[in-house]
Amino acid sequence: MAILNELYKRPETTQKFLAEALTWAKKHENVFDNRLEFDVTGDFLTMAEAVVSTATLVARSGSMELLEEEGSWVRSIFERVYEGEADPVYLHRDGLRFNPPAIAFAGQVLLMRRSRRAGDEDQLLRFACAVGYGAAHGYGATLPLIQQTQPNLTASLMRCAFEGAIRPDNAWNISEEEKAQRSKLLEDRLSERIRHELSWLNGGASEPAWPAFPIKRAKPKPPRKQTPSPETPEAAPKELRHVRVDYHRAALWLRHSRSLLGKTPAPWLTEMIEAYLIWTQQANGYGGDKQERFERGPSEWNSVYFEAAARCMKHMEEEAFDQRLRDFFAELPEEPLMDTVTPFLRSADVGYLDFQTLSVSQMTRVRAFVMAQLQSTRMFTWNKDRDETTVTSDIATAFAAVCFNIYYGGFAPAKCFVPPNLIRDTDSFLPLLEEFIDVCRSPFLTFLYLNYFEVAPHEVQVPCVLGCAEKWLERFPESNQFWVEWSVGRRICAVLVKILNESPQAFDVDAVRTRLDRFLSHLVGLGVTEAHEMERLLYRVGA
């Protein structure tokens, strides 16, 4: 239908089209009266999307006269979209298309921008509180507009969305009366949250606190062979028996706020990190027995929470900075550590390289701390001396992050994410990389290092490249497979040749030349033809 495409095809819509679309939509607005439990044919979704798209088109492109005349109808359509049960499919379906709740949220933002009325903010906050995931995508699509119009509203929407993520945890056998009581408590809590947020937005109160997520500690995985225990299991705390946190929903809203993690992250992000530190620790088994294997933590939350956390540490004093790193990672069991340290380190690198949100000194401390934490794990011990080209999947992503790589789970080769024009900004970390390869000489790590060296080889890298090559030579002194079949010798020589062509003076130092000659001689003996070619090139250029 033309209405379904109009919202995305043109930035402006003609008044004639709007008039025709309105006539059609008003004839079919009763679609919301006949919601289907299972929309097998997709007819309900198509019709509902067309009606709400019409209302959003009016909010976006309607004349001021049309907005005044049809404003009440438009608002009523947005409100009706959020009635009834929510579809969980919107957890995974990004964007506005095929997503009536997201379209309604975006339309409400447009309406507030162009023709604000009393109650508009209240309705938008209710959309943020509503059950389901659709509104989060509308928030993501309109975040730049919200920031331009009313920046404080972003924090209020996030707090309402987090409040709405705390839902009754109803067992299958509870009575309808008890369900109704819990639903009433939920409605009262959401209404109270919205009242506080509106009071703050209107200047009548201080900024509200972030909602407190009920803490539920991660559990160790049960052993494969369990023996019956005579002990009675410990009862869950009363406040946790009937409430749960939908962390998928909270993570989705936070993910759509990534654009605020720029050079100067939004102040509320720092407050949010502080507010949910303890909950995140407990959800990941912080302080538990590191020898235990824990159930997988809230992965979606971890990825966005620690991404944001890495960008909000710039202004910390040195002692507080180091303490925060310990708070995040020092007492985590091994599997949650791998799940959390990877997004944190990658985000810290991006912040340092693109936005200077961390200094060289801070990044050096971050990388040294992460490397030390990895080395303290049994998982590291199992993988550091493996002869295979793979490591266990949990630690693979962490190794990749240490080496400025992205690991694709074996579906595609790992790749360095640092662009050539920024590679020199990572030179300060070369000593740390060389130290790390001294304790982990796995071929998997070798390939990650080579991916990094190959991006933009330059003079400063020569000592590190030679140092790593010498350590690999100690580990695989006679391995034709390592140096020839896996192309390690060829790739190292290619890096050194490029540096030689661009900066021959890098090899004028006697100590460097002696190390290089010894290394190349050994490779020639192993049958690496590129090593012989480099020897000839060194002779020709007189290095």
Coordinates of C-alpha atoms in Angstrom, one line a residue:
M1 CA 0.0 0.0 0.0
A2 CA 1.1 3.5 -0.8
I3 CA 0.6 4.6 2.9
L4 CA 3.1 2.0 4.1
N5 CA 5.9 3.3 1.9
E6 CA 5.2 7.0 2.1
L7 CA 6.7 7.3 5.6
Y8 CA 10.1 6.1 4.3
K9 CA 10.2 7.3 0.7
R10 CA 9.7 11.0 1.1
P11 CA 10.7 13.5 3.8
E12 CA 7.5 15.5 3.1
T13 CA 4.0 14.4 2.1
T14 CA 1.5 16.4 0.0
Q15 CA -1.6 17.7 1.7
K16 CA -3.7 15.9 -0.9
F17 CA -2.1 12.6 -0.1
L18 CA -2.7 13.2 3.6
A19 CA -6.4 14.0 3.0
E20 CA -6.9 10.8 1.1
A21 CA -5.0 8.7 3.6
L22 CA -7.0 10.2 6.5
T23 CA -10.3 9.3 4.8
W24 CA -9.1 5.7 4.4
A25 CA -7.6 5.4 7.9
K26 CA -10.8 6.6 9.6
K27 CA -12.8 4.0 7.8
H28 CA -10.4 1.3 9.1
E29 CA -9.5 2.5 12.6
N30 CA -11.7 -0.2 14.0
V31 CA -8.9 -2.7 13.2
F32 CA -7.8 -2.2 16.8
D33 CA -11.1 -3.5 18.1
N34 CA -10.5 -6.9 16.6
R35 CA -7.0 -7.9 17.7
L36 CA -6.1 -11.5 16.8
E37 CA -4.2 -13.8 19.2
F38 CA -2.4 -15.2 16.1
D39 CA -2.2 -13.0 13.0
V40 CA -1.6 -16.0 10.7
T41 CA -2.2 -14.1 7.5
G42 CA -0.6 -10.8 8.5
D43 CA -3.7 -8.8 7.6
F44 CA -4.1 -7.3 11.1
L45 CA -0.5 -6.1 11.2
T46 CA -0.7 -4.6 7.7
M47 CA -3.9 -2.8 8.5
A48 CA -2.8 -1.5 11.9
E49 CA 0.5 -0.4 10.4
A50 CA -1.2 1.6 7.7
V51 CA -3.6 3.3 10.1
V52 CA -0.8 4.3 12.6
S53 CA 1.5 5.3 9.6
T54 CA -1.3 7.7 8.5
A55 CA -1.4 9.3 11.9
T56 CA 2.4 9.7 11.9
L57 CA 2.4 11.2 8.4
V58 CA -0.1 13.8 9.7
A59 CA 2.2 14.5 12.7
R60 CA 5.2 14.9 10.4
S61 CA 3.8 16.7 7.3
G62 CA 0.4 18.0 8.1
S63 CA -0.3 21.7 8.0
M64 CA -0.9 23.5 11.3
E65 CA -4.6 23.7 10.5
L66 CA -4.7 19.9 9.9
L67 CA -2.8 19.3 13.1
E68 CA -5.2 21.4 15.1
E69 CA -8.2 19.7 13.5
E70 CA -7.0 16.1 13.6
G71 CA -4.6 16.2 16.6
S72 CA -7.0 14.5 18.9
W73 CA -7.6 11.6 16.5
V74 CA -3.9 11.2 15.8
R75 CA -3.2 11.0 19.6
S76 CA -6.0 8.5 20.1
I77 CA -4.6 6.2 17.3
F78 CA -1.1 6.3 19.0
E79 CA -2.7 5.4 22.3
R80 CA -4.7 2.5 20.9
V81 CA -1.6 0.9 19.4
Y82 CA -0.3 0.3 22.9
E83 CA -3.5 -1.5 24.1
G84 CA -3.5 -5.2 24.6
E85 CA -0.6 -7.7 24.7
A86 CA 2.8 -6.9 23.2
D87 CA 4.5 -8.9 20.5
P88 CA 7.9 -10.2 21.6
V89 CA 9.1 -10.2 18.0
Y90 CA 10.1 -6.6 18.3
L91 CA 13.0 -7.6 20.6
H92 CA 14.8 -8.6 17.4
R93 CA 13.1 -6.5 14.7
D94 CA 14.9 -3.2 14.4
G95 CA 13.5 0.0 12.7
L96 CA 10.0 1.3 12.2
R97 CA 8.8 -1.0 9.4
F98 CA 6.3 -3.6 10.4
N99 CA 6.4 -2.2 14.0
P100 CA 3.2 -0.2 14.9
P101 CA 4.4 0.6 18.5
A102 CA 7.6 2.1 17.1
I103 CA 5.8 4.1 14.5
A104 CA 3.4 5.4 17.2
F105 CA 6.3 6.4 19.4
A106 CA 8.0 8.2 16.6
G107 CA 4.7 9.9 15.6
Q108 CA 4.2 11.1 19.2
V109 CA 7.7 12.7 19.2
L110 CA 6.9 14.5 15.9
L111 CA 3.6 15.7 17.3
M112 CA 5.2 17.1 20.4
R113 CA 7.8 18.9 18.2
R114 CA 5.3 20.5 15.9
S115 CA 2.0 20.9 17.9
R116 CA 2.6 20.2 21.6
R117 CA -0.5 19.9 23.9
A118 CA -0.9 19.3 27.6
G119 CA -0.5 15.6 28.3
D120 CA 1.8 14.8 25.3
E121 CA 4.9 14.2 27.5
D122 CA 2.8 12.0 29.8
Q123 CA 1.7 9.9 26.9
L124 CA 5.2 9.5 25.6
L125 CA 6.4 8.4 29.0
R126 CA 3.6 5.9 29.2
F127 CA 4.7 4.5 25.8
A128 CA 8.2 4.1 27.3
C129 CA 6.7 2.2 30.3
A130 CA 4.5 0.0 28.2
V131 CA 5.1 -3.7 28.1
G132 CA 7.0 -5.0 25.1
Y133 CA 9.9 -3.9 22.9
G134 CA 8.4 -1.9 20.1
A135 CA 8.7 1.5 21.7
A136 CA 12.5 1.1 22.0
H137 CA 12.9 1.2 18.2
G138 CA 10.8 4.3 17.9
Y139 CA 13.0 5.9 20.6
G140 CA 16.1 4.9 18.6
A141 CA 14.7 6.4 15.4
T142 CA 13.8 9.7 17.0
L143 CA 16.6 10.1 19.5
P144 CA 18.3 13.0 17.5
L145 CA 15.0 14.8 17.4
I146 CA 14.4 14.3 21.1
Q147 CA 17.9 15.6 21.9
Q148 CA 17.3 18.7 19.8
T149 CA 13.8 19.4 21.3
Q150 CA 14.2 18.5 24.9
P151 CA 17.4 16.8 26.0
N152 CA 16.2 16.1 29.6
L153 CA 13.4 14.0 28.2
T154 CA 15.9 11.4 27.1
A155 CA 16.9 10.5 30.7
S156 CA 13.2 10.5 31.7
L157 CA 12.3 8.1 28.9
M158 CA 15.2 5.8 29.9
R159 CA 14.2 5.7 33.5
C160 CA 10.6 5.0 32.5
A161 CA 11.7 2.2 30.2
F162 CA 13.8 0.7 33.0
E163 CA 10.9 1.0 35.4
G164 CA 8.8 -0.8 32.9
A165 CA 11.3 -3.6 32.6
I166 CA 10.5 -4.6 36.2
R167 CA 7.5 -6.9 35.8
P168 CA 5.5 -9.4 37.8
D169 CA 6.9 -12.9 37.7
N170 CA 3.7 -14.8 37.7
A171 CA 3.8 -18.6 38.3
W172 CA 1.4 -20.7 36.2
N173 CA -0.7 -21.7 39.2
I174 CA -1.5 -18.4 40.9
S175 CA -5.0 -17.2 41.1
E176 CA -6.5 -14.6 38.8
E177 CA -7.1 -12.4 41.9
E178 CA -3.4 -12.4 42.8
K179 CA -2.5 -11.7 39.2
A180 CA -4.8 -8.7 39.3
Q181 CA -3.3 -7.5 42.5
R182 CA 0.2 -7.6 41.1
S183 CA -0.9 -5.8 37.9
K184 CA -2.5 -3.1 40.0
L185 CA 0.8 -2.7 41.9
L186 CA 2.7 -2.4 38.6
E187 CA 0.3 0.2 37.3
D188 CA 0.6 2.2 40.5
R189 CA 4.4 2.0 40.4
L190 CA 4.5 3.1 36.7
S191 CA 2.1 6.0 37.4
E192 CA 4.2 7.1 40.3
R193 CA 7.4 7.0 38.2
I194 CA 5.7 9.1 35.4
R195 CA 4.4 11.6 38.0
H196 CA 8.0 12.1 39.4
E197 CA 9.5 12.4 35.9
L198 CA 6.9 15.0 34.8
S199 CA 7.4 17.0 38.0
W200 CA 11.2 17.1 37.3
L201 CA 10.8 18.0 33.6
N202 CA 8.5 20.9 34.6
G203 CA 11.0 22.2 37.1
G204 CA 8.9 21.3 40.2
A205 CA 11.2 18.6 41.7
S206 CA 14.8 17.3 41.8
E207 CA 15.8 14.7 39.3
P208 CA 14.4 11.2 40.2
A209 CA 16.6 8.3 41.1
W210 CA 17.0 5.4 38.7
P211 CA 14.7 2.4 39.3
A212 CA 16.2 -0.2 41.5
F213 CA 16.4 -3.6 39.8
P214 CA 15.6 -6.5 42.2
I215 CA 18.9 -8.3 42.6
K216 CA 19.0 -11.9 41.6
R217 CA 22.4 -13.5 41.9
A218 CA 23.8 -15.7 39.2
K219 CA 23.8 -19.4 40.0
P220 CA 26.6 -22.0 39.5
K221 CA 25.9 -24.5 36.8
P222 CA 24.7 -27.8 38.3
P223 CA 27.2 -30.7 38.1
R224 CA 26.5 -33.3 35.4
K225 CA 25.9 -35.9 38.1
Q226 CA 23.8 -34.7 40.9
T227 CA 23.3 -36.6 44.2
P228 CA 20.2 -36.0 46.2
S229 CA 20.7 -33.5 49.0
P230 CA 18.8 -33.9 52.3
E231 CA 19.1 -30.1 52.8
T232 CA 16.1 -27.9 52.1
P233 CA 16.9 -25.4 49.4
E234 CA 17.2 -21.8 50.7
A235 CA 14.0 -19.8 49.9
A236 CA 14.4 -16.8 47.7
P237 CA 14.0 -13.4 49.4
K238 CA 10.4 -12.3 49.5
E239 CA 10.9 -9.2 47.4
L240 CA 12.3 -11.4 44.6
R241 CA 9.6 -14.0 44.4
H242 CA 7.1 -12.2 42.3
V243 CA 9.2 -9.6 40.4
R244 CA 11.7 -10.1 37.6
V245 CA 13.8 -7.8 35.5
D246 CA 13.4 -8.0 31.7
Y247 CA 17.1 -7.1 31.1
H248 CA 16.6 -7.7 27.3
R249 CA 14.3 -4.7 27.3
A250 CA 16.6 -2.5 29.3
A251 CA 19.5 -3.5 27.1
L252 CA 17.5 -2.7 24.0
W253 CA 16.8 0.8 25.2
L254 CA 20.4 1.3 26.2
R255 CA 21.6 0.0 22.8
H256 CA 19.5 2.6 21.0
S257 CA 21.3 5.3 23.1
R258 CA 24.7 4.5 21.7
S259 CA 24.8 7.7 19.7
L260 CA 25.2 9.5 23.0
L261 CA 28.5 7.8 23.8
G262 CA 30.5 10.4 21.8
K263 CA 33.3 12.8 22.9
T264 CA 31.2 13.9 25.9
P265 CA 28.8 11.2 27.0
A266 CA 25.5 12.3 28.3
P267 CA 25.6 12.9 32.1
W268 CA 22.8 10.5 32.8
L269 CA 24.9 7.7 31.4
T270 CA 27.4 8.0 34.2
E271 CA 24.6 8.0 36.8
M272 CA 23.1 4.9 35.2
I273 CA 26.4 3.1 35.3
E274 CA 26.7 3.8 39.0
A275 CA 23.1 2.9 39.7
Y276 CA 23.3 -0.6 38.2
L277 CA 26.8 -1.5 39.2
I278 CA 25.8 -3.8 42.0
W279 CA 23.0 -5.4 40.1
T280 CA 25.3 -6.1 37.2
Q281 CA 27.9 -7.6 39.5
Q282 CA 25.4 -9.9 41.2
A283 CA 23.8 -10.9 37.9
N284 CA 27.3 -12.1 36.7
G285 CA 28.2 -13.9 39.9
Y286 CA 30.7 -11.3 41.3
G287 CA 32.5 -12.7 44.3
G288 CA 31.6 -16.3 43.6
D289 CA 34.0 -19.2 43.5
K290 CA 36.1 -18.8 40.4
Q291 CA 36.5 -22.5 40.1
E292 CA 32.8 -22.8 39.6
R293 CA 31.1 -22.6 36.2
F294 CA 28.2 -20.2 36.3
E295 CA 25.1 -20.0 34.3
R296 CA 25.4 -17.5 31.4
G297 CA 24.8 -14.0 32.7
P298 CA 22.7 -11.2 31.0
S299 CA 24.8 -11.1 27.8
E300 CA 22.7 -8.5 26.0
W301 CA 22.9 -6.2 29.1
N302 CA 26.6 -6.8 29.6
S303 CA 27.4 -5.8 26.0
V304 CA 25.8 -2.4 26.2
Y305 CA 26.4 -1.7 29.9
F306 CA 30.1 -2.2 29.7
E307 CA 30.3 -0.4 26.4
A308 CA 28.8 2.6 28.1
A309 CA 30.9 2.1 31.2
A310 CA 34.1 2.3 29.3
R311 CA 33.2 5.8 28.0
C312 CA 32.3 7.3 31.4
M313 CA 35.6 7.0 33.2
K314 CA 37.6 9.9 31.7
H315 CA 37.4 12.3 34.6
M316 CA 38.1 9.8 37.4
E317 CA 41.1 10.2 39.6
E318 CA 43.8 7.5 39.2
E319 CA 42.9 5.7 42.4
A320 CA 39.1 5.8 41.6
F321 CA 39.8 4.7 38.1
D322 CA 41.7 1.6 39.2
Q323 CA 39.1 0.8 41.8
R324 CA 36.4 0.9 39.2
L325 CA 38.2 -1.6 37.1
R326 CA 38.4 -3.9 40.1
D327 CA 34.7 -3.3 40.8
F328 CA 33.9 -4.4 37.3
F329 CA 36.1 -7.4 36.8
A330 CA 38.4 -8.5 39.7
E331 CA 36.0 -10.9 41.4
L332 CA 34.1 -12.3 38.4
P333 CA 34.1 -16.0 37.6
E334 CA 35.8 -16.9 34.4
E335 CA 32.9 -17.2 31.9
P336 CA 31.2 -13.9 33.0
L337 CA 34.7 -12.2 32.9
M338 CA 35.0 -13.1 29.2
D339 CA 31.5 -12.0 28.5
T340 CA 32.1 -8.6 30.1
V341 CA 35.7 -7.6 29.5
T342 CA 35.4 -7.9 25.7
P343 CA 32.8 -5.1 25.1
F344 CA 34.4 -3.0 27.7
L345 CA 37.9 -3.1 26.2
R346 CA 36.6 -2.7 22.6
S347 CA 34.5 0.3 23.6
A348 CA 37.5 1.8 25.5
D349 CA 39.6 1.5 22.4
V350 CA 37.0 3.1 20.2
G351 CA 36.5 5.9 22.7
Y352 CA 40.3 6.5 22.9
L353 CA 40.9 6.3 19.1
D354 CA 37.8 8.2 17.9
F355 CA 36.8 10.6 20.7
Q356 CA 39.7 10.7 23.1
T357 CA 37.4 9.8 26.0
L358 CA 40.3 8.1 27.7
S359 CA 44.0 9.2 27.9
V360 CA 47.0 7.1 26.9
S361 CA 47.8 6.6 30.5
Q362 CA 44.2 5.4 31.3
M363 CA 44.2 3.1 28.3
T364 CA 47.5 1.6 29.3
R365 CA 46.1 0.8 32.7
V366 CA 43.0 -0.6 31.2
R367 CA 44.9 -2.9 28.9
A368 CA 47.4 -4.0 31.6
F369 CA 44.6 -4.8 34.0
V370 CA 42.6 -6.8 31.4
M371 CA 45.7 -8.8 30.4
A372 CA 46.4 -9.6 34.0
Q373 CA 42.9 -10.7 34.6
L374 CA 43.0 -13.0 31.6
Q375 CA 46.2 -14.5 32.8
S376 CA 44.8 -15.3 36.2
T377 CA 42.1 -17.7 34.7
R378 CA 42.2 -21.4 34.2
M379 CA 40.8 -20.8 30.7
F380 CA 44.0 -18.9 29.9
T381 CA 46.2 -21.7 31.2
W382 CA 44.3 -24.2 29.1
N383 CA 44.8 -22.2 25.9
K384 CA 48.1 -20.4 26.2
D385 CA 50.3 -23.2 24.8
R386 CA 47.9 -24.9 22.5
D387 CA 49.4 -25.9 19.1
E388 CA 46.1 -25.6 17.3
T389 CA 44.9 -22.5 15.4
T390 CA 41.9 -22.3 17.6
V391 CA 41.1 -21.6 21.3
T392 CA 38.0 -22.1 23.4
S393 CA 35.2 -19.8 22.2
D394 CA 34.8 -18.0 25.5
I395 CA 38.3 -16.6 25.6
A396 CA 38.6 -16.1 21.8
T397 CA 36.7 -12.9 21.8
A398 CA 38.8 -11.5 24.8
F399 CA 42.0 -12.4 23.0
A400 CA 40.8 -10.6 19.9
A401 CA 39.9 -7.5 21.9
V402 CA 43.4 -7.4 23.4
C403 CA 44.9 -7.5 19.9
F404 CA 42.6 -4.8 18.4
N405 CA 40.7 -7.5 16.5
I406 CA 37.1 -8.5 16.1
Y407 CA 36.4 -12.3 16.3
Y408 CA 33.5 -13.6 14.2
G409 CA 33.1 -16.9 16.0
G410 CA 34.8 -18.9 13.3
F411 CA 32.3 -17.9 10.6
A412 CA 34.8 -15.4 9.1
P413 CA 38.5 -14.7 9.8
A414 CA 39.2 -12.3 12.6
K415 CA 39.9 -8.7 11.5
C416 CA 41.7 -5.7 13.0
F417 CA 39.2 -2.9 13.6
V418 CA 41.8 -0.1 13.8
P419 CA 41.9 1.9 10.5
P420 CA 45.3 2.6 8.9
N421 CA 45.2 6.3 9.8
L422 CA 44.8 5.6 13.5
I423 CA 47.2 2.7 13.9
R424 CA 50.0 4.9 15.1
D425 CA 47.8 6.0 18.0
T426 CA 48.2 2.5 19.3
D427 CA 52.0 2.5 19.4
S428 CA 52.0 3.2 23.1
F429 CA 50.6 -0.2 23.7
L430 CA 53.2 -2.2 21.8
P431 CA 55.3 -3.0 24.9
L432 CA 52.2 -4.5 26.5
L433 CA 51.5 -6.6 23.4
E434 CA 55.0 -7.9 23.4
E435 CA 54.8 -8.8 27.1
F436 CA 51.6 -10.6 26.5
I437 CA 52.9 -12.8 23.7
D438 CA 55.7 -13.9 26.1
V439 CA 53.1 -15.7 28.2
C440 CA 50.7 -16.8 25.5
R441 CA 52.3 -18.1 22.3
S442 CA 49.2 -19.8 20.8
P443 CA 49.0 -19.8 17.0
F444 CA 45.5 -18.2 17.4
L445 CA 47.1 -15.2 19.0
T446 CA 49.8 -15.1 16.4
F447 CA 47.2 -14.6 13.6
L448 CA 45.6 -11.8 15.6
Y449 CA 48.9 -10.0 16.1
L450 CA 49.7 -10.3 12.4
N451 CA 46.2 -8.9 11.5
Y452 CA 47.2 -5.9 13.6
F453 CA 50.7 -5.5 12.2
E454 CA 49.5 -5.7 8.6
V455 CA 47.1 -2.8 8.8
A456 CA 49.8 -0.1 8.5
P457 CA 53.4 -1.3 9.2
H458 CA 55.8 1.5 10.3
E459 CA 59.1 2.1 11.9
V460 CA 58.0 2.2 15.5
Q461 CA 56.7 -1.4 15.2
V462 CA 60.0 -3.0 14.3
P463 CA 61.2 -3.9 17.8
C464 CA 57.8 -5.3 18.7
V465 CA 57.5 -7.3 15.4
L466 CA 61.0 -8.7 15.9
G467 CA 60.3 -9.4 19.6
C468 CA 57.1 -11.3 18.8
A469 CA 58.8 -13.2 15.9
E470 CA 61.7 -14.3 18.2
K471 CA 59.2 -15.6 20.8
W472 CA 57.3 -17.6 18.2
L473 CA 60.6 -19.0 16.9
E474 CA 61.3 -20.2 20.5
R475 CA 57.9 -21.8 20.6
F476 CA 58.0 -23.4 17.1
P477 CA 61.7 -23.6 16.2
E478 CA 61.4 -26.4 13.6
S479 CA 57.7 -26.3 12.7
N480 CA 57.2 -26.2 8.9
Q481 CA 53.5 -26.2 9.5
F482 CA 53.6 -23.0 11.6
W483 CA 56.1 -21.0 9.5
V484 CA 55.2 -22.2 5.9
E485 CA 51.8 -23.9 5.8
W486 CA 50.1 -21.3 8.0
S487 CA 52.0 -18.5 6.2
V488 CA 53.4 -17.0 9.4
G489 CA 56.9 -16.5 8.0
R490 CA 55.5 -15.0 4.8
R491 CA 53.3 -12.5 6.6
I492 CA 56.1 -11.4 9.0
C493 CA 58.5 -10.9 6.1
A494 CA 55.8 -8.9 4.2
V495 CA 55.4 -6.6 7.2
L496 CA 59.1 -6.0 7.6
V497 CA 59.6 -5.5 3.8
K498 CA 57.0 -2.8 3.8
I499 CA 58.7 -1.0 6.7
L500 CA 62.1 -1.4 5.0
N501 CA 60.8 0.2 1.8
E502 CA 59.2 3.1 3.6
S503 CA 61.8 3.6 6.5
P504 CA 65.1 1.8 5.7
Q505 CA 66.7 3.7 8.6
A506 CA 64.7 1.6 11.0
F507 CA 67.2 -1.3 10.3
D508 CA 70.4 0.8 10.7
V509 CA 70.7 0.1 14.4
D510 CA 73.2 -2.7 14.9
A511 CA 71.2 -4.5 17.5
V512 CA 68.1 -4.5 15.3
R513 CA 70.0 -5.7 12.3
T514 CA 71.7 -8.5 14.2
R515 CA 68.3 -9.8 15.5
L516 CA 66.8 -9.5 12.0
D517 CA 69.6 -11.4 10.3
R518 CA 69.4 -14.2 12.9
F519 CA 65.6 -14.5 12.4
L520 CA 65.8 -14.5 8.6
S521 CA 68.5 -17.0 8.5
H522 CA 66.4 -19.4 10.6
L523 CA 63.4 -18.9 8.3
V524 CA 65.5 -19.5 5.2
G525 CA 66.5 -22.8 6.8
L526 CA 62.8 -23.7 7.2
G527 CA 62.1 -23.0 3.6
V528 CA 60.4 -19.6 3.8
T529 CA 61.2 -18.1 0.4
E530 CA 60.2 -14.6 1.4
A531 CA 62.9 -14.6 4.0
H532 CA 65.6 -15.2 1.4
E533 CA 64.0 -12.4 -0.8
M534 CA 64.2 -10.0 2.2
E535 CA 67.8 -10.8 2.7
R536 CA 68.5 -9.9 -0.9
L537 CA 66.5 -6.7 -0.5
L538 CA 68.5 -5.7 2.6
Y539 CA 71.7 -6.2 0.7
R540 CA 70.5 -4.0 -2.2
V541 CA 69.3 -1.1 -0.1
G542 CA 72.5 -1.3 2.0
A543 CA 70.7 -1.5 5.3

